[in-house]
mmCIF file of C-alpha atoms and ligand atoms in Angstrom:
data_model
loop_
_atom_site.group_PDB
_atom_site.id
_atom_site.type_symbol
_atom_site.label_atom_id
_atom_site.label_comp_id
_atom_site.label_asym_id
_atom_site.label_seq_id
_atom_site.Cartn_x
_atom_site.Cartn_y
_atom_site.Cartn_z
ATOM 1 C CA MET A 1 21.436 -1.007 9.742
ATOM 2 C CA ILE A 2 17.679 -1.710 11.912
ATOM 3 C CA ARG A 3 17.624 -5.047 11.773
ATOM 4 C CA LYS A 4 20.904 -5.011 14.726
ATOM 5 C CA GLN A 5 19.118 -1.680 16.550
ATOM 6 C CA THR A 6 17.153 -2.785 19.754
ATOM 7 C CA SER A 7 16.503 -0.131 21.878
ATOM 8 C CA HIS A 8 14.238 0.455 24.938
ATOM 9 C CA ASN A 9 12.597 3.957 26.516
ATOM 10 C CA GLN A 10 11.179 4.446 30.208
ATOM 11 C CA THR A 11 8.016 6.616 28.161
ATOM 12 C CA ASP A 12 5.117 6.068 31.102
ATOM 13 C CA GLY A 13 6.211 4.679 34.996
ATOM 14 C CA ASP A 14 6.677 1.436 34.918
ATOM 15 C CA LEU A 15 6.460 0.825 30.911
ATOM 16 C CA LEU A 16 10.132 -0.462 29.778
ATOM 17 C CA ILE A 17 9.801 -0.285 26.076
ATOM 18 C CA GLU A 18 12.160 -2.118 22.982
ATOM 19 C CA ILE A 19 11.992 -1.641 19.586
ATOM 20 C CA ARG A 20 13.440 -4.034 17.333
ATOM 21 C CA MET A 21 12.893 -6.453 14.572
ATOM 22 C CA LEU A 22 9.879 -8.996 14.484
ATOM 23 C CA ALA A 23 11.200 -12.814 14.008
ATOM 24 C CA PRO A 24 9.908 -15.610 12.052
ATOM 25 C CA GLY A 25 8.032 -16.244 14.314
ATOM 26 C CA GLU A 26 6.330 -14.593 15.690
ATOM 27 C CA LEU A 27 4.367 -12.887 12.400
ATOM 28 C CA ARG A 28 1.316 -14.888 13.453
ATOM 29 C CA ARG A 29 1.106 -12.813 17.168
ATOM 30 C CA ALA A 30 2.360 -9.244 14.324
ATOM 31 C CA ALA A 31 -0.925 -10.291 12.062
ATOM 32 C CA ALA A 32 -3.142 -10.649 15.486
ATOM 33 C CA ILE A 33 -2.764 -7.525 16.871
ATOM 34 C CA LEU A 34 -2.933 -5.523 13.313
ATOM 35 C CA ALA A 35 -5.826 -7.651 12.966
ATOM 36 C CA HIS A 36 -7.161 -6.878 16.613
ATOM 37 C CA GLY A 37 -6.288 -3.174 16.566
ATOM 38 C CA MET A 38 -7.324 -2.123 12.760
ATOM 39 C CA HIS A 39 -10.872 -4.016 12.988
ATOM 40 C CA ASP A 40 -12.723 -0.426 13.022
ATOM 41 C CA ASN A 41 -11.178 1.494 10.625
ATOM 42 C CA PRO A 42 -13.178 2.755 8.341
ATOM 43 C CA MET A 43 -11.739 1.447 5.678
ATOM 44 C CA HIS A 44 -12.142 -2.406 7.055
ATOM 45 C CA VAL A 45 -15.313 -2.331 7.569
ATOM 46 C CA LYS A 46 -16.094 -1.399 4.203
ATOM 47 C CA ALA A 47 -14.078 -3.576 2.914
ATOM 48 C CA PHE A 48 -14.741 -6.514 4.723
ATOM 49 C CA GLY A 49 -18.839 -6.444 6.178
ATOM 50 C CA THR A 50 -20.158 -4.747 9.683
ATOM 51 C CA ASN A 51 -20.290 -7.704 11.344
ATOM 52 C CA PRO A 52 -17.541 -7.676 13.924
ATOM 53 C CA ASP A 53 -16.878 -10.991 14.033
ATOM 54 C CA PHE A 54 -17.420 -12.199 10.120
ATOM 55 C CA ARG A 55 -14.807 -9.013 9.570
ATOM 56 C CA GLN A 56 -12.096 -10.224 12.750
ATOM 57 C CA ARG A 57 -11.659 -13.697 10.703
ATOM 58 C CA ARG A 58 -11.865 -11.811 7.211
ATOM 59 C CA LEU A 59 -9.534 -9.252 8.144
ATOM 60 C CA LEU A 60 -6.893 -11.692 9.871
ATOM 61 C CA ARG A 61 -6.439 -13.943 6.972
ATOM 62 C CA PHE A 62 -5.661 -11.070 5.344
ATOM 63 C CA LEU A 63 -3.057 -9.273 7.352
ATOM 64 C CA ASP A 64 -1.512 -12.955 7.844
ATOM 65 C CA HIS A 65 -0.524 -12.777 4.553
ATOM 66 C CA LEU A 66 0.600 -9.414 4.015
ATOM 67 C CA VAL A 67 2.225 -9.189 7.588
ATOM 68 C CA ALA A 68 4.658 -12.810 5.711
ATOM 69 C CA TYR A 69 4.661 -10.883 2.628
ATOM 70 C CA VAL A 70 5.980 -7.451 3.664
ATOM 71 C CA HIS A 71 8.222 -9.717 5.993
ATOM 72 C CA SER A 72 9.183 -10.731 2.830
ATOM 73 C CA ASN A 73 10.156 -7.959 1.248
ATOM 74 C CA GLY A 74 11.004 -4.817 3.777
ATOM 75 C CA LYS A 75 11.178 -4.789 7.037
ATOM 76 C CA VAL A 76 8.341 -5.752 10.382
ATOM 77 C CA LEU A 77 8.597 -3.874 13.851
ATOM 78 C CA GLY A 78 7.478 -4.446 16.959
ATOM 79 C CA ALA A 79 7.039 -2.545 19.411
ATOM 80 C CA TYR A 80 7.588 -4.615 22.907
ATOM 81 C CA VAL A 81 6.507 -3.922 26.777
ATOM 82 C CA HIS A 82 8.374 -6.400 29.215
ATOM 83 C CA GLY A 83 9.224 -8.677 26.527
ATOM 84 C CA GLU A 84 5.065 -9.025 25.148
ATOM 85 C CA LEU A 85 4.798 -7.703 21.314
ATOM 86 C CA ILE A 86 1.867 -5.356 21.389
ATOM 87 C CA GLY A 87 2.593 -2.913 18.403
ATOM 88 C CA VAL A 88 3.744 -3.949 14.773
ATOM 89 C CA LEU A 89 4.978 -1.327 12.057
ATOM 90 C CA GLY A 90 5.541 -2.708 8.174
ATOM 91 C CA MET A 91 7.806 -0.972 6.173
ATOM 92 C CA MET A 92 7.902 -2.221 2.628
ATOM 93 C CA GLU A 93 11.228 -1.526 0.421
ATOM 94 C CA PRO A 94 11.358 0.315 -2.892
ATOM 95 C CA GLY A 95 9.312 -1.236 -5.354
ATOM 96 C CA ARG A 96 7.366 -4.264 -3.520
ATOM 97 C CA CYS A 97 4.563 -2.840 -3.232
ATOM 98 C CA ARG A 98 3.399 -4.346 -6.579
ATOM 99 C CA PRO A 99 4.020 -7.775 -6.334
ATOM 100 C CA ALA A 100 4.673 -10.150 -8.745
ATOM 101 C CA LEU A 101 2.201 -12.228 -10.192
ATOM 102 C CA ILE A 102 2.399 -15.132 -8.472
ATOM 103 C CA ASP A 103 2.646 -13.451 -5.238
ATOM 104 C CA SER A 104 -0.427 -11.090 -6.371
ATOM 105 C CA LEU A 105 -2.468 -14.398 -7.031
ATOM 106 C CA ARG A 106 -1.318 -16.435 -4.096
ATOM 107 C CA PHE A 107 -3.104 -13.099 -2.482
ATOM 108 C CA ALA A 108 -6.115 -13.078 -4.300
ATOM 109 C CA SER A 109 -6.701 -16.743 -3.910
ATOM 110 C CA THR A 110 -6.332 -16.015 -0.191
ATOM 111 C CA ILE A 111 -9.875 -13.022 -0.481
ATOM 112 C CA VAL A 112 -11.563 -15.009 -2.562
ATOM 113 C CA ALA A 113 -11.678 -18.097 -0.232
ATOM 114 C CA SER A 114 -11.702 -15.922 2.765
ATOM 115 C CA ASN A 115 -14.637 -13.719 1.748
ATOM 116 C CA PRO A 116 -17.967 -13.512 0.093
ATOM 117 C CA PRO A 117 -18.404 -12.120 -3.618
ATOM 118 C CA ALA A 118 -19.616 -8.815 -2.561
ATOM 119 C CA GLY A 119 -17.003 -8.516 0.064
ATOM 120 C CA VAL A 120 -14.102 -9.641 -2.612
ATOM 121 C CA TRP A 121 -15.187 -7.113 -5.083
ATOM 122 C CA ARG A 122 -15.262 -3.947 -2.400
ATOM 123 C CA ILE A 123 -11.866 -5.294 -1.926
ATOM 124 C CA HIS A 124 -10.639 -5.144 -5.112
ATOM 125 C CA ARG A 125 -11.854 -1.779 -5.633
ATOM 126 C CA TRP A 126 -9.802 -0.992 -2.258
ATOM 127 C CA LEU A 127 -6.840 -2.078 -2.822
ATOM 128 C CA ALA A 128 -7.090 -0.815 -6.811
ATOM 129 C CA ALA A 129 -7.481 2.624 -5.961
ATOM 130 C CA TRP A 130 -4.551 2.694 -3.395
ATOM 131 C CA ALA A 131 -2.681 0.713 -6.464
ATOM 132 C CA ARG A 132 -3.784 3.383 -8.712
ATOM 133 C CA ASN A 133 -2.041 6.430 -5.880
ATOM 134 C CA ASP A 134 1.339 4.816 -5.535
ATOM 135 C CA PRO A 135 3.683 7.085 -6.724
ATOM 136 C CA THR A 136 5.495 5.867 -9.416
ATOM 137 C CA ASP A 137 8.803 7.588 -7.438
ATOM 138 C CA LEU A 138 10.595 4.788 -5.940
ATOM 139 C CA HIS A 139 9.548 5.004 -2.319
ATOM 140 C CA TRP A 140 9.542 2.655 0.826
ATOM 141 C CA HIS A 141 5.434 2.182 1.812
ATOM 142 C CA ILE A 142 4.626 2.323 5.261
ATOM 143 C CA GLY A 143 1.979 -0.123 6.882
ATOM 144 C CA PRO A 144 0.197 -1.624 8.486
ATOM 145 C CA LEU A 145 0.826 -0.152 11.858
ATOM 146 C CA ALA A 146 -1.191 -0.526 14.867
ATOM 147 C CA VAL A 147 -0.794 -0.574 19.122
ATOM 148 C CA ARG A 148 -2.828 -2.507 21.160
ATOM 149 C CA SER A 149 -5.847 -0.724 22.385
ATOM 150 C CA ALA A 150 -4.539 -1.441 26.207
ATOM 151 C CA TYR A 151 -1.502 0.631 25.232
ATOM 152 C CA ARG A 152 -2.329 3.437 23.050
ATOM 153 C CA ARG A 153 -1.691 7.088 23.337
ATOM 154 C CA ARG A 154 1.520 6.648 25.516
ATOM 155 C CA GLY A 155 3.995 7.024 23.285
ATOM 156 C CA ILE A 156 4.369 3.740 21.224
ATOM 157 C CA GLY A 157 2.874 4.126 18.090
ATOM 158 C CA ARG A 158 5.571 7.099 17.664
ATOM 159 C CA ARG A 159 8.600 5.565 18.941
ATOM 160 C CA LEU A 160 7.665 2.610 15.783
ATOM 161 C CA MET A 161 7.019 5.499 14.146
ATOM 162 C CA VAL A 162 10.494 7.890 14.233
ATOM 163 C CA ARG A 163 12.287 4.471 14.100
ATOM 164 C CA CYS A 164 11.278 4.406 10.166
ATOM 165 C CA CYS A 165 12.125 7.726 9.693
ATOM 166 C CA GLN A 166 15.230 7.456 11.199
ATOM 167 C CA HIS A 167 15.935 4.403 8.569
ATOM 168 C CA MET A 168 14.521 6.445 5.724
ATOM 169 C CA ASP A 169 16.995 9.042 7.212
ATOM 170 C CA ALA A 170 19.902 7.408 7.218
ATOM 171 C CA LEU A 171 18.754 5.858 3.364
ATOM 172 C CA ALA A 172 18.085 9.208 2.322
ATOM 173 C CA ALA A 173 14.637 7.941 1.445
ATOM 174 C CA THR A 174 10.442 8.879 1.003
ATOM 175 C CA ALA A 175 8.189 7.277 3.020
ATOM 176 C CA TYR A 176 4.589 6.745 1.428
ATOM 177 C CA LEU A 177 1.676 5.899 3.521
ATOM 178 C CA GLU A 178 -2.178 5.738 3.317
ATOM 179 C CA THR A 179 -4.919 6.116 5.994
ATOM 180 C CA ASP A 180 -8.487 5.984 6.112
ATOM 181 C CA LEU A 181 -8.330 8.000 9.492
ATOM 182 C CA GLU A 182 -8.060 11.802 10.050
ATOM 183 C CA VAL A 183 -6.329 11.537 13.217
ATOM 184 C CA ASN A 184 -3.737 9.219 12.058
ATOM 185 C CA VAL A 185 -2.958 11.732 9.675
ATOM 186 C CA ALA A 186 -2.163 14.863 12.426
ATOM 187 C CA PHE A 187 -0.094 12.380 13.302
ATOM 188 C CA TYR A 188 2.024 11.277 10.490
ATOM 189 C CA GLU A 189 1.688 15.061 9.896
ATOM 190 C CA THR A 190 4.142 15.177 13.079
ATOM 191 C CA LEU A 191 6.850 12.613 11.822
ATOM 192 C CA GLY A 192 7.387 14.776 8.373
ATOM 193 C CA PHE A 193 4.853 13.182 6.427
ATOM 194 C CA ILE A 194 2.278 15.521 3.907
ATOM 195 C CA VAL A 195 -1.034 15.377 2.928
ATOM 196 C CA THR A 196 -0.194 14.965 -1.471
ATOM 197 C CA LYS A 197 -3.978 13.341 -1.940
ATOM 198 C CA ARG A 198 -7.377 12.577 -0.647
ATOM 199 C CA GLU A 199 -9.941 10.541 -2.308
ATOM 200 C CA PHE A 200 -13.212 9.013 -1.012
ATOM 201 C CA VAL A 201 -12.837 4.962 -1.600
ATOM 202 C CA LEU A 202 -15.961 3.207 -1.572
ATOM 203 C CA GLY A 203 -16.949 6.517 -0.223
ATOM 204 C CA VAL A 204 -14.379 6.558 3.025
ATOM 205 C CA PRO A 205 -12.008 9.259 2.680
ATOM 206 C CA ASN A 206 -8.512 7.899 2.405
ATOM 207 C CA TRP A 207 -5.330 10.649 3.086
ATOM 208 C CA PHE A 208 -2.093 9.476 0.831
ATOM 209 C CA MET A 209 0.955 11.086 2.470
ATOM 210 C CA SER A 210 4.377 11.104 1.688
ATOM 211 C CA ARG A 211 8.005 12.487 3.202
ATOM 212 C CA SER A 212 11.232 13.112 1.686
ATOM 213 C CA PRO A 213 14.118 11.760 3.491
ATOM 214 C CA SER A 214 14.615 14.660 7.322
ATOM 215 C CA GLY A 215 11.710 15.712 6.674
ATOM 216 C CA VAL A 216 11.921 17.846 3.887
ATOM 217 C CA SER A 217 9.770 18.541 1.220
ATOM 218 C CA ASP A 218 11.044 17.819 -1.899
ATOM 219 C CA GLY A 219 8.255 20.364 -3.288
ATOM 220 C CA SER A 220 6.369 17.711 -5.227
ATOM 221 C CA THR A 221 3.713 17.495 -3.042
ATOM 222 C CA CYS A 222 0.963 20.325 -1.379
ATOM 223 C CA ARG A 223 0.739 21.325 1.899
ATOM 224 C CA GLY A 224 -1.978 22.742 4.224
ATOM 225 C CA SER A 225 -3.729 23.921 0.970
ATOM 226 C CA CYS A 226 -4.493 20.464 -1.115
ATOM 227 C CA PRO A 227 -7.370 19.951 -2.649
ATOM 228 C CA GLY A 228 -9.733 18.312 -1.161
ATOM 229 C CA ARG A 229 -8.468 18.196 1.885
ATOM 230 C CA THR A 230 -10.727 18.989 5.621
ATOM 231 C CA GLY A 231 -7.739 17.801 7.653
HETATM 232 C C1 COA B 1 -2.250 4.834 14.697
HETATM 233 C C2 COA B 1 -1.842 4.099 16.407
HETATM 234 C C3 COA B 1 -0.689 3.000 15.905
HETATM 235 C C4 COA B 1 -1.113 5.160 17.143
HETATM 236 O O1 COA B 1 -0.406 4.547 18.562
HETATM 237 P P1 COA B 1 -0.031 5.324 19.633
HETATM 238 O O2 COA B 1 0.883 3.973 20.899
HETATM 239 O O3 COA B 1 -1.559 5.432 20.532
HETATM 240 O O4 COA B 1 0.478 6.278 19.494
HETATM 241 P P2 COA B 1 1.168 7.817 20.151
HETATM 242 O O5 COA B 1 0.931 7.493 21.579
HETATM 243 O O6 COA B 1 2.536 7.630 20.187
HETATM 244 O O7 COA B 1 0.128 8.417 19.983
HETATM 245 C C5 COA B 1 0.381 9.764 18.831
HETATM 246 C C6 COA B 1 -0.282 10.539 18.147
HETATM 247 O O8 COA B 1 -1.467 9.878 17.382
HETATM 248 C C7 COA B 1 -2.354 10.777 17.915
HETATM 249 N N1 COA B 1 -3.348 10.081 17.956
HETATM 250 C C8 COA B 1 -3.494 8.887 18.417
HETATM 251 N N2 COA B 1 -5.123 8.524 18.536
HETATM 252 C C9 COA B 1 -5.591 9.137 18.849
HETATM 253 C C10 COA B 1 -7.103 9.543 18.612
HETATM 254 N N3 COA B 1 -7.267 8.420 19.898
HETATM 255 N N4 COA B 1 -7.477 10.754 19.500
HETATM 256 C C11 COA B 1 -6.802 12.204 19.285
HETATM 257 N N5 COA B 1 -5.320 12.000 18.693
HETATM 258 C C12 COA B 1 -4.909 10.936 18.444
HETATM 259 C C13 COA B 1 -2.219 12.064 18.751
HETATM 260 O O9 COA B 1 -1.317 12.889 18.466
HETATM 261 C C14 COA B 1 -0.579 11.377 19.510
HETATM 262 O O10 COA B 1 -0.034 11.427 19.871
HETATM 263 P P3 COA B 1 -0.217 12.435 21.364
HETATM 264 O O11 COA B 1 -0.708 11.616 22.743
HETATM 265 O O12 COA B 1 0.849 12.827 22.240
HETATM 266 O O13 COA B 1 -1.306 13.635 21.499
HETATM 267 C C15 COA B 1 -2.671 3.655 17.964
HETATM 268 O O14 COA B 1 -3.852 4.058 17.351
HETATM 269 C C16 COA B 1 -4.034 2.756 16.437
HETATM 270 O O15 COA B 1 -3.336 1.792 16.766
HETATM 271 N N6 COA B 1 -5.265 2.655 15.538
HETATM 272 C C17 COA B 1 -5.797 1.701 15.157
HETATM 273 C C18 COA B 1 -5.024 1.129 13.929
HETATM 274 C C19 COA B 1 -4.795 2.206 13.171
HETATM 275 O O16 COA B 1 -5.283 3.299 13.095
HETATM 276 N N7 COA B 1 -3.672 2.297 12.681
HETATM 277 C C20 COA B 1 -2.153 3.580 11.493
HETATM 278 C C21 COA B 1 -3.350 2.853 10.241
HETATM 279 S S1 COA B 1 -2.835 4.037 8.795
#
């Protein structure tokens, strides 16, 4: 089981990387890493505002809540270098990406309490667009994902995603994710994800991607010639 797994890999000079499940006491730290790492993602700039300080605070409140939800309804993986948490990946179990009413209300109250009315409206439109695109078939919902900027391009994000994909293959499960950066599309494609749809949300291009177990397409998704796809 993934819960018991840890692994080490010497990817770059003296970097000793360990991938393991986060303990409950690490969730706030994980949210802070995600908020910092995803601070400039275009969808977050659009939803949480252009002021970097306000955006950081609002995003942190949002991710605090989201990480706790993902931890209770799936798995949160951490990447550690010399024992320090430097990367985070969430994976929500099938059916859990449509929260129960009580969870939705809690989430909504967090958003309303920490954002101005126009921001609440933008966040609502963003999350509604993502919910509308959510596959009806059973799937694990992957994300959020971020690696601390000082440790990027050293294979850590890939290690987290490979662990996730190994888990999907062991369960013969479909994985699904959204991204707002074309550079990430290419990254996920190398892991067996394919673009199923591209849509502008609040004017920001979003890619919706799916991965069949072992990276084999089930034929219901399109490859390079998806309508509207630029990448
Ligand atoms: C996406 C992210 C987690 C990848 O983590 P990472 O540790 O840098 O990933 P890796 O070193 O394993 O690199 C993975 C691949 O991603 C691609 N990639 C990532 N960032 C890139 C960039 N700035 N420019 C070009 N390629 C990039 C490359 O294909 C890279 O492989 P390569 O280094 O062999 O060329 C990290 O860039 C990040 O935290 N980004 C900000 C938050 C975010 O966008 N999260 C994902 C939301 S869907």
